[in-house]
CSV table of C-alpha atoms in Angstrom, one decimal:
chain,number,residue,atom,x,y,z
A,25,UNK,CA,119.5,59.2,113.4
A,26,UNK,CA,120.6,56.2,111.3
A,27,UNK,CA,121.7,58.5,108.5
A,28,UNK,CA,123.8,60.6,110.9
A,29,UNK,CA,125.5,57.4,112.3
A,30,UNK,CA,126.2,56.2,108.7
A,31,UNK,CA,127.8,59.5,107.8
A,32,UNK,CA,130.0,59.3,110.9
A,33,UNK,CA,131.2,55.8,110.1
A,34,UNK,CA,131.9,56.2,106.4
A,35,UNK,CA,130.8,59.3,104.5
A,36,UNK,CA,131.8,57.7,101.1
A,37,UNK,CA,129.1,55.0,101.5
A,38,UNK,CA,126.3,57.6,102.1
A,39,UNK,CA,123.9,57.3,99.2
A,40,UNK,CA,121.4,60.0,98.0
A,41,UNK,CA,118.4,58.0,99.3
A,42,UNK,CA,120.0,57.8,102.7
A,43,UNK,CA,119.5,61.6,103.1
A,44,UNK,CA,116.4,62.7,105.1
A,45,UNK,CA,113.8,64.0,102.7
A,46,UNK,CA,113.9,67.6,102.0
A,47,UNK,CA,110.8,69.7,102.7
A,48,UNK,CA,109.3,70.8,99.5
A,49,UNK,CA,107.9,74.4,99.3
A,50,UNK,CA,105.1,75.2,97.0
A,51,UNK,CA,105.6,77.9,94.4
A,52,UNK,CA,102.6,79.8,95.7
A,53,UNK,CA,102.5,79.8,99.5
A,54,UNK,CA,99.3,78.4,101.1
A,55,UNK,CA,100.2,78.6,104.8
A,56,UNK,CA,97.7,80.5,107.1
A,57,UNK,CA,98.1,84.3,106.8
A,58,UNK,CA,100.5,84.0,103.8
A,59,UNK,CA,98.2,86.0,101.6
A,60,UNK,CA,97.6,88.6,104.3
A,61,UNK,CA,101.4,89.0,104.7
A,62,UNK,CA,101.9,89.3,101.0
A,63,UNK,CA,99.2,92.0,100.6
A,64,UNK,CA,100.5,93.9,103.6
A,65,UNK,CA,104.1,94.0,102.4
A,66,UNK,CA,103.1,95.0,98.9
A,67,UNK,CA,100.8,97.7,100.4
A,68,UNK,CA,103.7,99.3,102.4
A,69,UNK,CA,105.9,99.2,99.3
A,70,UNK,CA,103.2,101.0,97.4
A,71,UNK,CA,102.8,103.5,100.2
A,72,UNK,CA,106.4,104.5,100.0
A,73,UNK,CA,106.3,104.6,96.2
A,74,UNK,CA,103.0,106.5,96.0
A,75,UNK,CA,104.0,109.2,98.5
A,76,UNK,CA,107.3,109.6,96.6
A,77,UNK,CA,105.2,110.4,93.5
A,78,UNK,CA,103.2,112.7,95.6
A,79,UNK,CA,106.3,114.7,96.5
A,80,UNK,CA,107.1,115.0,92.8
A,81,UNK,CA,103.6,116.2,92.1
A,82,UNK,CA,104.0,118.9,94.8
A,83,UNK,CA,107.3,120.0,93.2
A,84,UNK,CA,105.5,120.1,89.8
A,85,UNK,CA,102.9,122.5,91.2
A,86,UNK,CA,105.7,124.9,92.3
A,87,UNK,CA,107.7,124.7,89.1
A,88,UNK,CA,105.6,123.2,86.3
A,89,UNK,CA,107.6,124.8,83.4
A,90,UNK,CA,111.0,123.8,84.7
A,91,UNK,CA,110.0,120.2,85.7
A,92,UNK,CA,107.7,119.2,82.8
A,93,UNK,CA,109.2,117.2,80.0
A,94,UNK,CA,108.2,115.0,77.1
A,95,UNK,CA,110.4,112.3,75.6
A,96,UNK,CA,110.0,109.3,73.3
A,97,UNK,CA,110.9,105.7,74.0
A,98,UNK,CA,110.9,102.7,71.7
A,99,UNK,CA,108.8,99.8,73.0
A,100,UNK,CA,108.7,96.3,71.6
A,101,UNK,CA,105.8,95.6,69.3
A,102,UNK,CA,104.1,98.9,70.2
A,103,UNK,CA,106.8,101.1,68.7
A,104,UNK,CA,107.5,104.6,69.7
A,105,UNK,CA,105.7,106.0,72.8
A,106,UNK,CA,105.7,109.5,74.1
A,107,UNK,CA,106.1,109.8,77.9
A,108,UNK,CA,104.8,113.0,79.4
A,109,UNK,CA,105.8,114.4,82.8
A,110,UNK,CA,103.5,117.2,83.7
A,111,UNK,CA,101.4,118.2,86.7
A,112,UNK,CA,98.4,116.3,85.3
A,113,UNK,CA,100.1,113.0,84.5
A,114,UNK,CA,102.1,113.0,87.8
A,115,UNK,CA,99.0,113.7,89.8
A,116,UNK,CA,97.2,110.9,87.9
A,117,UNK,CA,100.1,108.5,88.8
A,118,UNK,CA,99.9,109.6,92.4
A,119,UNK,CA,96.2,109.1,92.6
A,120,UNK,CA,96.3,105.6,91.0
A,121,UNK,CA,99.3,104.5,93.1
A,122,UNK,CA,97.5,105.6,96.3
A,123,UNK,CA,94.1,104.0,95.5
A,124,UNK,CA,95.0,100.9,93.6
A,125,UNK,CA,98.5,100.3,95.0
A,126,UNK,CA,98.5,101.3,98.7
A,127,UNK,CA,94.9,101.4,99.8
A,128,UNK,CA,93.6,98.4,97.7
A,129,UNK,CA,96.5,96.1,98.8
A,130,UNK,CA,95.8,97.2,102.4
A,131,UNK,CA,92.1,96.4,101.9
A,132,UNK,CA,92.9,93.0,100.5
A,133,UNK,CA,95.2,92.4,103.5
A,134,UNK,CA,92.4,93.3,105.8
A,135,UNK,CA,90.0,90.9,104.1
A,136,UNK,CA,92.5,88.0,104.2
A,137,UNK,CA,93.5,88.8,107.9
A,138,UNK,CA,90.1,89.6,109.4
A,139,UNK,CA,87.8,87.1,107.6
A,140,UNK,CA,89.2,83.9,109.2
A,141,UNK,CA,89.2,85.6,112.6
A,142,UNK,CA,85.5,86.6,112.6
A,143,UNK,CA,84.2,83.5,110.8
A,144,UNK,CA,86.1,80.8,112.6
A,145,UNK,CA,87.0,79.2,109.3
A,146,UNK,CA,90.5,79.3,107.7
A,147,UNK,CA,90.8,81.4,104.6
A,148,UNK,CA,89.5,79.1,101.8
A,149,UNK,CA,92.7,79.3,99.7
A,150,UNK,CA,95.7,81.4,100.7
A,151,UNK,CA,97.3,80.2,97.5
A,152,UNK,CA,94.5,81.7,95.3
A,153,UNK,CA,94.6,85.0,97.2
A,154,UNK,CA,98.4,85.0,96.9
A,155,UNK,CA,98.2,84.5,93.2
A,156,UNK,CA,95.6,87.3,93.0
A,157,UNK,CA,98.1,89.6,94.8
A,158,UNK,CA,100.6,88.9,91.9
A,159,UNK,CA,98.0,89.6,89.2
A,160,UNK,CA,96.7,92.7,90.9
A,161,UNK,CA,100.1,94.3,91.5
A,162,UNK,CA,101.5,93.5,88.1
A,163,UNK,CA,98.5,95.2,86.6
A,164,UNK,CA,98.7,98.3,88.9
A,165,UNK,CA,102.4,98.7,88.2
A,166,UNK,CA,101.8,98.6,84.4
A,167,UNK,CA,98.8,100.9,84.8
A,168,UNK,CA,100.6,103.5,86.9
A,169,UNK,CA,103.4,103.5,84.3
A,170,UNK,CA,100.8,103.9,81.5
A,171,UNK,CA,99.3,107.1,82.9
A,172,UNK,CA,102.5,108.9,81.8
A,173,UNK,CA,101.6,107.9,78.2
A,174,UNK,CA,98.5,109.9,77.3
A,175,UNK,CA,98.3,108.3,73.9
A,176,UNK,CA,97.3,105.0,75.4
A,177,UNK,CA,95.7,106.0,78.7
A,178,UNK,CA,92.5,108.1,78.8
A,179,UNK,CA,92.3,111.1,81.0
A,180,UNK,CA,90.2,110.7,84.2
A,181,UNK,CA,90.1,111.1,88.0
A,182,UNK,CA,91.2,107.5,88.3
A,183,UNK,CA,92.7,106.9,84.9
A,184,UNK,CA,91.3,103.8,83.2
A,185,UNK,CA,94.2,101.6,82.2
A,186,UNK,CA,94.7,99.9,78.8
A,187,UNK,CA,92.3,97.0,78.3
A,188,UNK,CA,94.8,94.2,79.0
A,189,UNK,CA,95.7,95.8,82.3
A,190,UNK,CA,92.0,96.2,83.1
A,191,UNK,CA,91.5,92.5,82.5
A,192,UNK,CA,94.4,91.5,84.8
A,193,UNK,CA,93.3,93.9,87.5
A,194,UNK,CA,89.7,92.6,87.5
A,195,UNK,CA,91.1,89.0,87.5
A,196,UNK,CA,93.1,89.8,90.7
A,197,UNK,CA,90.0,91.4,92.4
A,198,UNK,CA,87.8,88.4,91.3
A,199,UNK,CA,90.3,86.0,92.9
A,200,UNK,CA,90.0,87.7,96.3
A,201,UNK,CA,86.2,87.8,96.0
A,202,UNK,CA,86.0,84.1,95.3
A,203,UNK,CA,88.3,83.4,98.3
A,204,UNK,CA,86.1,85.5,100.5
A,205,UNK,CA,82.9,83.8,99.3
A,206,UNK,CA,84.3,80.3,99.7
A,207,UNK,CA,85.4,81.1,103.2
A,208,UNK,CA,82.0,82.4,104.2
A,209,UNK,CA,80.3,79.3,102.8
A,210,UNK,CA,82.6,77.2,105.0
A,211,UNK,CA,82.1,79.3,108.1
A,212,UNK,CA,80.0,78.3,111.1
A,213,UNK,CA,78.4,81.8,111.3
A,214,UNK,CA,75.5,82.2,108.9
A,215,UNK,CA,75.3,86.0,109.4
A,216,UNK,CA,79.0,87.2,109.3
A,217,UNK,CA,80.3,90.1,111.4
A,218,UNK,CA,79.4,93.5,110.0
A,219,UNK,CA,83.0,94.1,108.7
A,220,UNK,CA,82.5,91.3,106.2
A,221,UNK,CA,79.5,93.0,104.7
A,222,UNK,CA,81.5,96.2,104.2
A,223,UNK,CA,84.2,94.1,102.5
A,224,UNK,CA,81.8,92.1,100.3
A,225,UNK,CA,79.8,95.0,99.0
A,226,UNK,CA,82.9,97.1,98.5
A,227,UNK,CA,84.6,94.4,96.4
A,228,UNK,CA,81.5,93.8,94.2
A,229,UNK,CA,81.0,97.6,93.7
A,230,UNK,CA,84.6,98.2,93.0
A,231,UNK,CA,84.7,95.5,90.3
A,232,UNK,CA,81.4,96.8,88.8
A,233,UNK,CA,82.5,100.4,88.8
A,234,UNK,CA,85.9,99.6,87.4
A,235,UNK,CA,84.4,97.5,84.6
A,236,UNK,CA,82.0,100.4,83.9
A,237,UNK,CA,84.9,102.8,83.6
A,238,UNK,CA,86.5,100.5,81.0
A,239,UNK,CA,83.5,100.8,78.7
A,240,UNK,CA,84.1,104.2,77.0
A,241,UNK,CA,87.1,103.2,74.9
A,242,UNK,CA,85.2,100.1,73.8
A,243,UNK,CA,82.2,102.1,72.6
A,244,UNK,CA,84.2,105.0,71.2
A,245,UNK,CA,82.5,107.6,73.4
A,246,UNK,CA,83.4,111.2,72.9
A,247,UNK,CA,85.6,112.9,75.5
A,248,UNK,CA,82.7,114.5,77.4
A,249,UNK,CA,80.7,111.3,77.8
A,250,UNK,CA,83.9,109.4,78.7
A,251,UNK,CA,84.8,111.8,81.4
A,252,UNK,CA,81.3,111.6,82.9
A,253,UNK,CA,81.4,107.8,83.0
A,254,UNK,CA,84.9,107.6,84.5
A,255,UNK,CA,84.0,110.3,87.0
A,256,UNK,CA,81.0,108.3,88.1
A,257,UNK,CA,83.2,105.2,88.4
A,258,UNK,CA,85.9,106.9,90.3
A,259,UNK,CA,83.5,108.3,92.8
A,260,UNK,CA,81.9,104.9,93.3
A,261,UNK,CA,85.3,103.3,93.9
A,262,UNK,CA,86.1,106.0,96.4
A,263,UNK,CA,82.9,105.7,98.4
A,264,UNK,CA,82.2,101.9,98.1
A,265,UNK,CA,85.7,100.5,98.0
A,266,UNK,CA,88.1,102.8,99.8
A,267,UNK,CA,85.6,104.1,102.4
A,268,UNK,CA,83.9,100.7,102.8
A,269,UNK,CA,87.2,98.9,103.4
A,270,UNK,CA,88.1,101.6,106.0
A,271,UNK,CA,84.8,101.1,107.8
A,272,UNK,CA,85.1,97.3,107.9
A,273,UNK,CA,88.7,97.5,109.1
A,274,UNK,CA,87.9,100.0,111.9
A,275,UNK,CA,84.9,98.0,113.1
A,276,UNK,CA,87.2,95.0,113.6
A,277,UNK,CA,90.3,96.7,115.0
A,278,UNK,CA,88.9,99.0,117.7
A,279,UNK,CA,87.0,96.2,119.7
A,280,UNK,CA,90.1,93.9,119.4
A,281,UNK,CA,92.6,96.5,120.3
A,282,UNK,CA,90.6,97.8,123.3
A,283,UNK,CA,89.4,94.4,124.4
A,284,UNK,CA,85.9,95.9,124.6
A,285,UNK,CA,82.9,94.7,122.7
A,286,UNK,CA,81.5,96.9,119.9
A,287,UNK,CA,79.3,99.4,121.6
A,288,UNK,CA,76.3,98.9,119.4
A,289,UNK,CA,75.8,96.2,116.8
A,290,UNK,CA,72.5,97.8,115.7
A,291,UNK,CA,74.3,101.1,115.1
A,292,UNK,CA,76.9,99.3,113.0
A,293,UNK,CA,74.2,97.6,110.8
A,294,UNK,CA,72.5,101.0,110.4
A,295,UNK,CA,75.8,102.4,109.3
A,296,UNK,CA,76.1,99.7,106.7
A,297,UNK,CA,72.6,100.3,105.3
A,298,UNK,CA,73.1,104.1,105.1
A,299,UNK,CA,76.5,103.7,103.5
A,300,UNK,CA,75.4,101.2,100.9
A,301,UNK,CA,72.5,103.4,99.9
A,302,UNK,CA,74.0,106.9,100.0
A,303,UNK,CA,77.3,105.9,98.3
A,304,UNK,CA,75.4,105.0,95.1
A,305,UNK,CA,73.5,108.3,95.2
A,306,UNK,CA,76.7,110.2,95.9
A,307,UNK,CA,78.4,108.9,92.8
A,308,UNK,CA,75.7,110.8,90.7
A,309,UNK,CA,77.2,114.0,92.0
A,310,UNK,CA,80.2,113.4,89.8
A,311,UNK,CA,78.1,113.9,86.7
A,312,UNK,CA,78.7,117.6,86.5
A,313,UNK,CA,77.9,118.7,82.9
A,314,UNK,CA,75.2,120.8,81.2
A,315,UNK,CA,74.1,117.6,79.3
A,316,UNK,CA,73.2,115.9,82.6
A,317,UNK,CA,69.7,116.8,84.0
A,318,UNK,CA,69.8,119.1,87.0
A,319,UNK,CA,67.7,116.7,89.0
A,320,UNK,CA,70.4,114.0,88.6
A,321,UNK,CA,73.2,116.0,90.0
A,322,UNK,CA,71.0,117.4,92.7
A,323,UNK,CA,70.3,113.8,93.9
A,324,UNK,CA,74.0,113.1,93.8
A,325,UNK,CA,74.8,116.2,95.9
A,326,UNK,CA,72.1,115.2,98.4
A,327,UNK,CA,73.7,111.7,98.6
A,328,UNK,CA,77.1,113.3,99.3
A,329,UNK,CA,75.6,115.4,102.1
A,330,UNK,CA,73.7,112.4,103.6
A,331,UNK,CA,77.0,110.4,103.8
A,332,UNK,CA,77.7,112.5,106.9
A,333,UNK,CA,75.2,110.2,108.6
A,334,UNK,CA,77.1,106.9,108.4
A,335,UNK,CA,80.3,108.8,109.0
A,336,UNK,CA,79.0,110.2,112.3
A,337,UNK,CA,77.6,106.8,113.3
A,338,UNK,CA,81.0,105.1,112.8
A,339,UNK,CA,82.8,107.8,114.8
A,340,UNK,CA,80.2,107.6,117.6
A,341,UNK,CA,80.2,103.8,117.7
A,342,UNK,CA,84.0,103.5,117.8
A,343,UNK,CA,84.5,106.2,120.5
A,344,UNK,CA,81.9,104.6,122.7
A,345,UNK,CA,83.7,101.3,122.2
A,346,UNK,CA,86.9,102.9,123.5
A,347,UNK,CA,85.2,103.7,126.8
A,348,UNK,CA,87.5,103.1,129.7
A,349,UNK,CA,90.5,102.6,127.4
A,350,UNK,CA,91.1,106.2,126.4
A,351,UNK,CA,94.7,106.1,127.5
A,352,UNK,CA,95.5,103.8,124.5
A,353,UNK,CA,95.0,106.9,122.3
A,354,UNK,CA,97.9,108.7,124.0
A,355,UNK,CA,100.6,106.4,122.5
A,356,UNK,CA,101.4,105.4,119.0
A,357,UNK,CA,99.5,102.1,118.4
A,358,UNK,CA,96.4,100.6,116.8
A,359,UNK,CA,93.9,102.6,118.8
A,360,UNK,CA,95.8,105.9,118.2
A,361,UNK,CA,95.9,105.2,114.4
A,362,UNK,CA,92.2,104.3,114.4
A,363,UNK,CA,91.2,107.4,116.4
A,364,UNK,CA,93.0,109.7,113.9
A,365,UNK,CA,91.4,107.9,111.0
A,366,UNK,CA,88.0,108.4,112.6
A,367,UNK,CA,88.7,112.1,113.2
A,368,UNK,CA,89.7,112.6,109.5
A,369,UNK,CA,86.6,110.7,108.5
A,370,UNK,CA,84.3,113.1,110.3
A,371,UNK,CA,86.2,116.1,109.0
A,372,UNK,CA,86.2,114.8,105.4
A,373,UNK,CA,82.4,114.1,105.6
A,374,UNK,CA,81.7,117.6,106.9
A,375,UNK,CA,83.8,119.3,104.2
A,376,UNK,CA,82.4,117.0,101.4
A,377,UNK,CA,78.9,118.0,102.4
A,378,UNK,CA,79.8,121.7,102.3
A,379,UNK,CA,81.5,121.2,99.0
A,380,UNK,CA,78.3,119.6,97.6
A,381,UNK,CA,76.3,122.8,98.0
A,382,UNK,CA,75.7,124.5,94.7
A,383,UNK,CA,77.1,127.8,95.7
A,384,UNK,CA,80.3,126.3,97.0
A,385,UNK,CA,80.6,124.1,94.0
A,386,UNK,CA,80.5,127.1,91.7
A,387,UNK,CA,83.4,128.6,93.6
A,388,UNK,CA,85.8,125.7,94.1
A,389,UNK,CA,85.0,123.3,91.2
A,390,UNK,CA,88.2,122.4,89.3
A,391,UNK,CA,90.4,124.0,91.9
A,392,UNK,CA,92.9,122.7,94.5
A,393,UNK,CA,89.9,122.2,96.9
A,394,UNK,CA,89.1,118.9,95.3
A,395,UNK,CA,92.6,117.6,95.7
A,396,UNK,CA,92.7,118.7,99.4
A,397,UNK,CA,89.4,116.8,100.2
A,398,UNK,CA,90.8,113.8,98.4
A,399,UNK,CA,94.0,113.9,100.4
A,400,UNK,CA,92.0,113.9,103.7
A,401,UNK,CA,89.8,111.0,102.5
A,402,UNK,CA,92.5,108.8,101.1
A,403,UNK,CA,95.7,109.7,103.0
A,404,UNK,CA,93.8,110.6,106.1
A,405,UNK,CA,90.8,108.4,106.8
A,406,UNK,CA,91.6,105.3,104.7
A,407,UNK,CA,95.4,105.5,105.3
A,408,UNK,CA,95.1,105.7,109.1
A,409,UNK,CA,92.7,102.8,109.1
A,410,UNK,CA,95.2,100.8,107.1
A,411,UNK,CA,98.1,101.8,109.3
A,412,UNK,CA,96.1,100.7,112.3
A,413,UNK,CA,95.7,97.3,110.5
A,414,UNK,CA,99.4,97.0,109.9
A,415,UNK,CA,100.2,97.9,113.6
A,416,UNK,CA,97.8,95.2,114.8
A,417,UNK,CA,98.2,92.5,112.2
A,418,UNK,CA,101.9,92.6,111.3
A,419,UNK,CA,103.2,91.1,114.5
A,420,UNK,CA,100.7,88.3,114.2
A,421,UNK,CA,101.3,87.4,110.6
A,422,UNK,CA,105.1,87.7,110.9
A,423,UNK,CA,105.0,85.9,114.3
A,424,UNK,CA,107.0,88.6,116.0
A,425,UNK,CA,106.8,90.2,119.5
A,426,UNK,CA,106.6,94.0,118.7
A,427,UNK,CA,105.2,96.9,120.6
A,428,UNK,CA,106.3,99.7,118.2
A,429,UNK,CA,108.8,102.4,119.1
A,430,UNK,CA,110.4,105.4,117.5
A,431,UNK,CA,109.5,104.3,114.0
A,432,UNK,CA,105.9,103.8,114.9
A,433,UNK,CA,105.8,107.3,116.5
A,434,UNK,CA,107.4,108.7,113.4
A,435,UNK,CA,104.8,107.0,111.1
A,436,UNK,CA,101.9,108.4,113.1
A,437,UNK,CA,103.1,112.0,113.6
A,438,UNK,CA,104.8,112.6,110.2
A,439,UNK,CA,101.7,111.2,108.4
A,440,UNK,CA,99.3,113.1,110.6
A,441,UNK,CA,101.1,116.4,110.3
A,442,UNK,CA,101.7,115.9,106.5
A,443,UNK,CA,98.1,115.1,105.7
A,444,UNK,CA,96.8,118.0,107.8
A,445,UNK,CA,99.2,120.6,106.3
A,446,UNK,CA,98.9,119.4,102.7
A,447,UNK,CA,95.1,119.0,102.8
A,448,UNK,CA,94.5,122.4,104.5
A,449,UNK,CA,96.9,124.1,102.1
A,450,UNK,CA,95.1,122.7,99.0
A,451,UNK,CA,91.7,123.4,100.4
A,452,UNK,CA,92.4,127.0,101.3
A,453,UNK,CA,94.3,127.4,98.0
A,454,UNK,CA,91.2,126.2,96.2
A,455,UNK,CA,89.0,128.8,98.0
A,456,UNK,CA,91.6,131.5,97.1
A,457,UNK,CA,91.8,130.3,93.5
A,458,UNK,CA,88.0,130.3,93.1
A,459,UNK,CA,87.7,133.8,94.6
A,460,UNK,CA,90.5,135.2,92.4
A,461,UNK,CA,88.9,133.8,89.3
A,462,UNK,CA,85.5,135.2,90.3
A,463,UNK,CA,87.1,138.6,90.7
A,464,UNK,CA,88.7,138.3,87.2
A,465,UNK,CA,92.3,138.5,88.6
A,466,UNK,CA,95.0,138.2,86.0
A,467,UNK,CA,96.8,134.8,85.7
A,468,UNK,CA,100.1,136.1,87.1
A,469,UNK,CA,98.3,137.3,90.3
A,470,UNK,CA,96.6,134.0,90.6
A,471,UNK,CA,99.9,132.1,90.3
A,472,UNK,CA,101.7,134.4,92.8
A,473,UNK,CA,99.0,134.0,95.4
A,474,UNK,CA,98.6,130.2,95.0
A,475,UNK,CA,102.4,129.6,95.2
A,476,UNK,CA,102.2,130.1,99.0
A,477,UNK,CA,99.6,127.4,99.3
A,478,UNK,CA,101.6,125.1,97.0
A,479,UNK,CA,104.6,125.5,99.2
A,480,UNK,CA,102.5,124.2,102.1
A,481,UNK,CA,101.2,121.3,100.0
A,482,UNK,CA,104.7,120.4,99.0
A,483,UNK,CA,105.9,120.4,102.6
A,484,UNK,CA,103.0,118.3,103.8
A,485,UNK,CA,103.5,115.8,101.0
A,486,UNK,CA,107.1,115.5,102.0
A,487,UNK,CA,106.1,114.7,105.5
A,488,UNK,CA,103.7,112.1,104.3
A,489,UNK,CA,106.5,110.5,102.2
A,490,UNK,CA,108.7,110.3,105.3
A,491,UNK,CA,105.9,108.7,107.3
A,492,UNK,CA,105.4,106.1,104.6
A,493,UNK,CA,109.1,105.3,104.5
A,494,UNK,CA,109.1,105.0,108.3
A,495,UNK,CA,106.2,102.5,108.1
A,496,UNK,CA,108.1,100.4,105.6
A,497,UNK,CA,111.3,100.5,107.6
A,498,UNK,CA,109.4,99.6,110.8
A,499,UNK,CA,108.1,96.4,109.1
A,500,UNK,CA,111.6,95.5,108.1
A,501,UNK,CA,113.1,96.1,111.5
A,502,UNK,CA,110.2,94.2,113.2
A,503,UNK,CA,110.9,91.1,111.0
A,504,UNK,CA,114.7,91.2,111.3
A,505,UNK,CA,115.2,92.2,115.0
A,506,UNK,CA,112.1,91.3,117.1
A,507,UNK,CA,112.0,88.0,118.9
A,508,UNK,CA,109.8,85.3,117.5
A,509,UNK,CA,106.3,84.8,119.1
A,510,UNK,CA,103.5,82.4,118.6
A,511,UNK,CA,100.0,83.5,117.8
A,512,UNK,CA,96.8,81.5,117.5
A,513,UNK,CA,96.5,80.4,113.8
A,514,UNK,CA,93.8,82.2,111.8
A,515,UNK,CA,90.6,80.3,111.6
A,516,UNK,CA,90.9,78.4,114.8
A,517,UNK,CA,88.2,78.7,117.5
A,518,UNK,CA,90.4,80.8,119.7
A,519,UNK,CA,91.2,83.2,116.9
A,520,UNK,CA,87.5,83.6,116.2
A,521,UNK,CA,87.0,84.5,119.8
A,522,UNK,CA,89.4,87.4,119.3
A,523,UNK,CA,92.7,86.0,120.7
């Protein structure tokens, strides 16, 4: 007040120290939910980018000869690098962008958003988690770019990045893990809600599996041994990290969004025990090679089949929790996204168990069937769980009043139709491919038959990309046009109670 009066009387006499102090902002934000916001925004950016790469991969399947290219670039220090655009490298970029870019950032956002709300303690350090977001995403961007350079990136289901990138990626994951552990130690609850157990085991298993996948280049393993190790690591990341984060997210969101308590805590803990045990066994099923004992792969296949147990328990528990609130599934919202994710979960588990049978494996191994199953698992189950999180959490972390609209509808239906069409096209294409090879059909007949399925996959991937773009635009419109609203800060007693 005094400074304003002084300015009105004689502006020339106003000295710098008469000005009110300016509020200083830290370089790394440490406000409540700042880390969850950062991970969520980065996740949606990666969703748009990853699905765009997916459309390019679909186009590559249709016209590999015309769209493939190799060209050289000069890089500082490293020298000349050959960049290869081919169906294999583009698919690898798509896979890594989905898993490490979109789904991992969404899982980190879930951890940073959900943990304070179920423990009653504020996230131990939003600043550390925010810094981990920077490290993780710089590493993922560099790694996804590196998959187009076969000379420096080994081939694999989830390509292991160059060692400096591996280190930065693990540093980012370690930062989030430390924040989670510190928050749990400060919490009032000694036995955290079941979602936290899914997140904790998933984080530790992901770091361990990723570190294991980085070993082959260090030990100079031959290509066969390297592919076995990276295949095992990729399967472990998919079951422990991607699937575990989806389970933890759904177990939190459905009770909150329906305002019903979780139908059965005992069933949830049984789900956790079965998932933690069978996921490790399932990873052994990736060790498909004559050098691997038959008993080992049999145990792995049995683990894959048994994973249908925790999948069924999750679906049953969540749908019982929705009792009396079924109408929430009729609109585009958190419950609708969660219900579609649960449906894809059950379908994927059934198809994975069928694909683990020896007779089916012999038919569809190394065909489009594998890609179709992966699409349903990653862009179906895990993606819809993550979109449910965004629908529920974004208004709260951005402090906006938002009930969705046309863009939310577009995200749900475009993504649902796209994943369904693309996944079924690839799975049926894999069955046709395996059958034609078994009959000894000539390559031109195989290509002509599969082209119809590739058109379906390309169309579905295009719809998924439009859905991802709609989700990103929806977040932007929410932040720029929705009126401000106040929500209970994360970590407060009211937030822990579910408000």
